[in-house]
Coordinates of C-alpha atoms in Angstrom, one line a residue:
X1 CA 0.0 0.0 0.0
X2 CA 1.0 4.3 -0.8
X3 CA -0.8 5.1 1.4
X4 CA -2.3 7.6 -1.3
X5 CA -5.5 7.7 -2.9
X6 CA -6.5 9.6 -6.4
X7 CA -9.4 11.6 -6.6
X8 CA -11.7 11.4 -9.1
X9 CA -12.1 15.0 -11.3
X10 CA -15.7 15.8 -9.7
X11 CA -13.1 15.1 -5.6
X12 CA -10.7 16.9 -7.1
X13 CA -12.8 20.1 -8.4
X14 CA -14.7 20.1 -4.6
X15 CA -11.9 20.4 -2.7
X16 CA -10.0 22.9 -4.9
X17 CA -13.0 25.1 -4.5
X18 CA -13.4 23.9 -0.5
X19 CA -10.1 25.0 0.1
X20 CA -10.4 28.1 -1.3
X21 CA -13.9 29.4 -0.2
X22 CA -12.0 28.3 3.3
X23 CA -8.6 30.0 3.3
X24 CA -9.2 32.6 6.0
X25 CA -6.8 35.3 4.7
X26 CA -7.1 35.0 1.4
X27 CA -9.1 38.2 0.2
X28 CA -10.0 36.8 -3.2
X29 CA -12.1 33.7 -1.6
X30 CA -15.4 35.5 -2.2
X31 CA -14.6 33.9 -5.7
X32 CA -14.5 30.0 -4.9
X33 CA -17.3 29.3 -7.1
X34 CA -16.0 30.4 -10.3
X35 CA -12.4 28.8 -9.7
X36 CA -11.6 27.0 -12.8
X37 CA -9.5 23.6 -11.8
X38 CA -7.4 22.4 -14.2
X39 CA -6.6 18.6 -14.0
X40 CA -3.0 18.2 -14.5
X41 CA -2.2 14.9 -13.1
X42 CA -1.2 13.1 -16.2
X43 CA 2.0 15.3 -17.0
X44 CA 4.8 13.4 -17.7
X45 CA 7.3 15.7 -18.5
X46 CA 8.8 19.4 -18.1
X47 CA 7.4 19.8 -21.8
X48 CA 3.9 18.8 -20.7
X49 CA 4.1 20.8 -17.5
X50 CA 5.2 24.0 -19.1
X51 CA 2.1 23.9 -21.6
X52 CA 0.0 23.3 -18.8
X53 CA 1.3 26.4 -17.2
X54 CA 0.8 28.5 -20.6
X55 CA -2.6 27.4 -20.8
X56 CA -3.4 28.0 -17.4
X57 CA -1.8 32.0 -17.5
X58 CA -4.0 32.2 -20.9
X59 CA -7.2 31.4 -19.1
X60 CA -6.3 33.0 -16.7
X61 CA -5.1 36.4 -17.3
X62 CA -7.9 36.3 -20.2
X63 CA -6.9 39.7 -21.9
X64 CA -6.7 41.7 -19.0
X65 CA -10.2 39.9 -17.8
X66 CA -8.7 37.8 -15.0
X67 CA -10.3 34.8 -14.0
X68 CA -9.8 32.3 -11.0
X69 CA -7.8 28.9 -11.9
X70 CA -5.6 26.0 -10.4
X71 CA -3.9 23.8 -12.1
X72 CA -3.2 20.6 -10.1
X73 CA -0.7 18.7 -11.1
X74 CA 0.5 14.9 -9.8
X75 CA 1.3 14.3 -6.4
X76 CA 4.5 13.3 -5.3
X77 CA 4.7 9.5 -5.4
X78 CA 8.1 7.5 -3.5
X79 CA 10.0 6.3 -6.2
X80 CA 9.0 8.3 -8.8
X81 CA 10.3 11.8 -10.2
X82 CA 8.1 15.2 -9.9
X83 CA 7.7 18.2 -10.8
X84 CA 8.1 21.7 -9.2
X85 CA 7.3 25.2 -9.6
X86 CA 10.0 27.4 -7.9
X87 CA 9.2 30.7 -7.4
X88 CA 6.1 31.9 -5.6
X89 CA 4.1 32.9 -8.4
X90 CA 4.2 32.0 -12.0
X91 CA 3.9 35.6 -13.2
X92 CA 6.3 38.1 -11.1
X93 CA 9.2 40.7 -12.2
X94 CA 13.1 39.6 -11.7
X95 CA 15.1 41.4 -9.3
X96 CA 18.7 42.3 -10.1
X97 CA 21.0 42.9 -7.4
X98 CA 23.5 45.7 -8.4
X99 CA 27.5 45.9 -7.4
X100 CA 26.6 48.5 -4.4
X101 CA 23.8 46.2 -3.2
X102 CA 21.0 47.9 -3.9
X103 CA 18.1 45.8 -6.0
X104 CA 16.5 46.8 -9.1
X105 CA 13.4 45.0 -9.7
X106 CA 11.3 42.8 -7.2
X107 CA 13.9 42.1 -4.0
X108 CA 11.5 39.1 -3.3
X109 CA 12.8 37.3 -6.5
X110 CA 16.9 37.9 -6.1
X111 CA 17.5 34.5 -5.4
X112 CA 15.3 33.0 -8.1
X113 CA 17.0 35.2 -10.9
X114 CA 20.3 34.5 -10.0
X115 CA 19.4 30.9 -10.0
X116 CA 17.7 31.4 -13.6
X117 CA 20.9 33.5 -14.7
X118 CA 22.9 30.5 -14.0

């Protein structure tokens, strides 16, 4: 036994929306019921994940008319390789750190640009 159990689409869209309409400081919650859930769980590769992710920022940025999603994608299972998403947010600006120390950009996302510059 995994001690893991896969949700049908219909568990998996409920408790998306559950989870959301109960996040206590999440200001956006008021929304729950129009969150669009994505089912992700059958990527297989960096490829597949990376459309995901362009599909999900085109739905939902939506021209400027932005719209609640969540893409979920497939739990972490021993043995097996996953997938990650590193920074915080899949949309945010990069933040340079200049030679006298100050930052030009986000300061939140030094690290993560440096790592990307790499």
């Amino acid at each position: 036994a995994t001690g893991t159990y896969q949700l049908r689409e219909s568990e998996l869209v409920f408790g998306a929306k559950q989870a959301w309409r109960n996040a206590p400081r999440c200001v956006g919650r008021i929304q729950w019921g129009k969150l669009q859930v994505f089912d992700a769980r059958d990527c297989r590769s960096a490829q597949e994940m990376f459309t995901y992710i362009c599909n999900h920022i085109k739905y939902a940025t939506n021209r400027g008319n932005l719209r609640s999603a969540i893409t979920v994608f497939p739990q972490r299972c021993p043995g097996r390789g996953d997938f990650r998403i590193w920074n915080s947010q899949l949309v945010r600006y990069a933040g340079y750190r200049q030679q006298d120390g100050s930052v030009r950009g986000d300061p939140a996302n030094v690290e993560i640009t440096e790592l990307c510059i790499q």
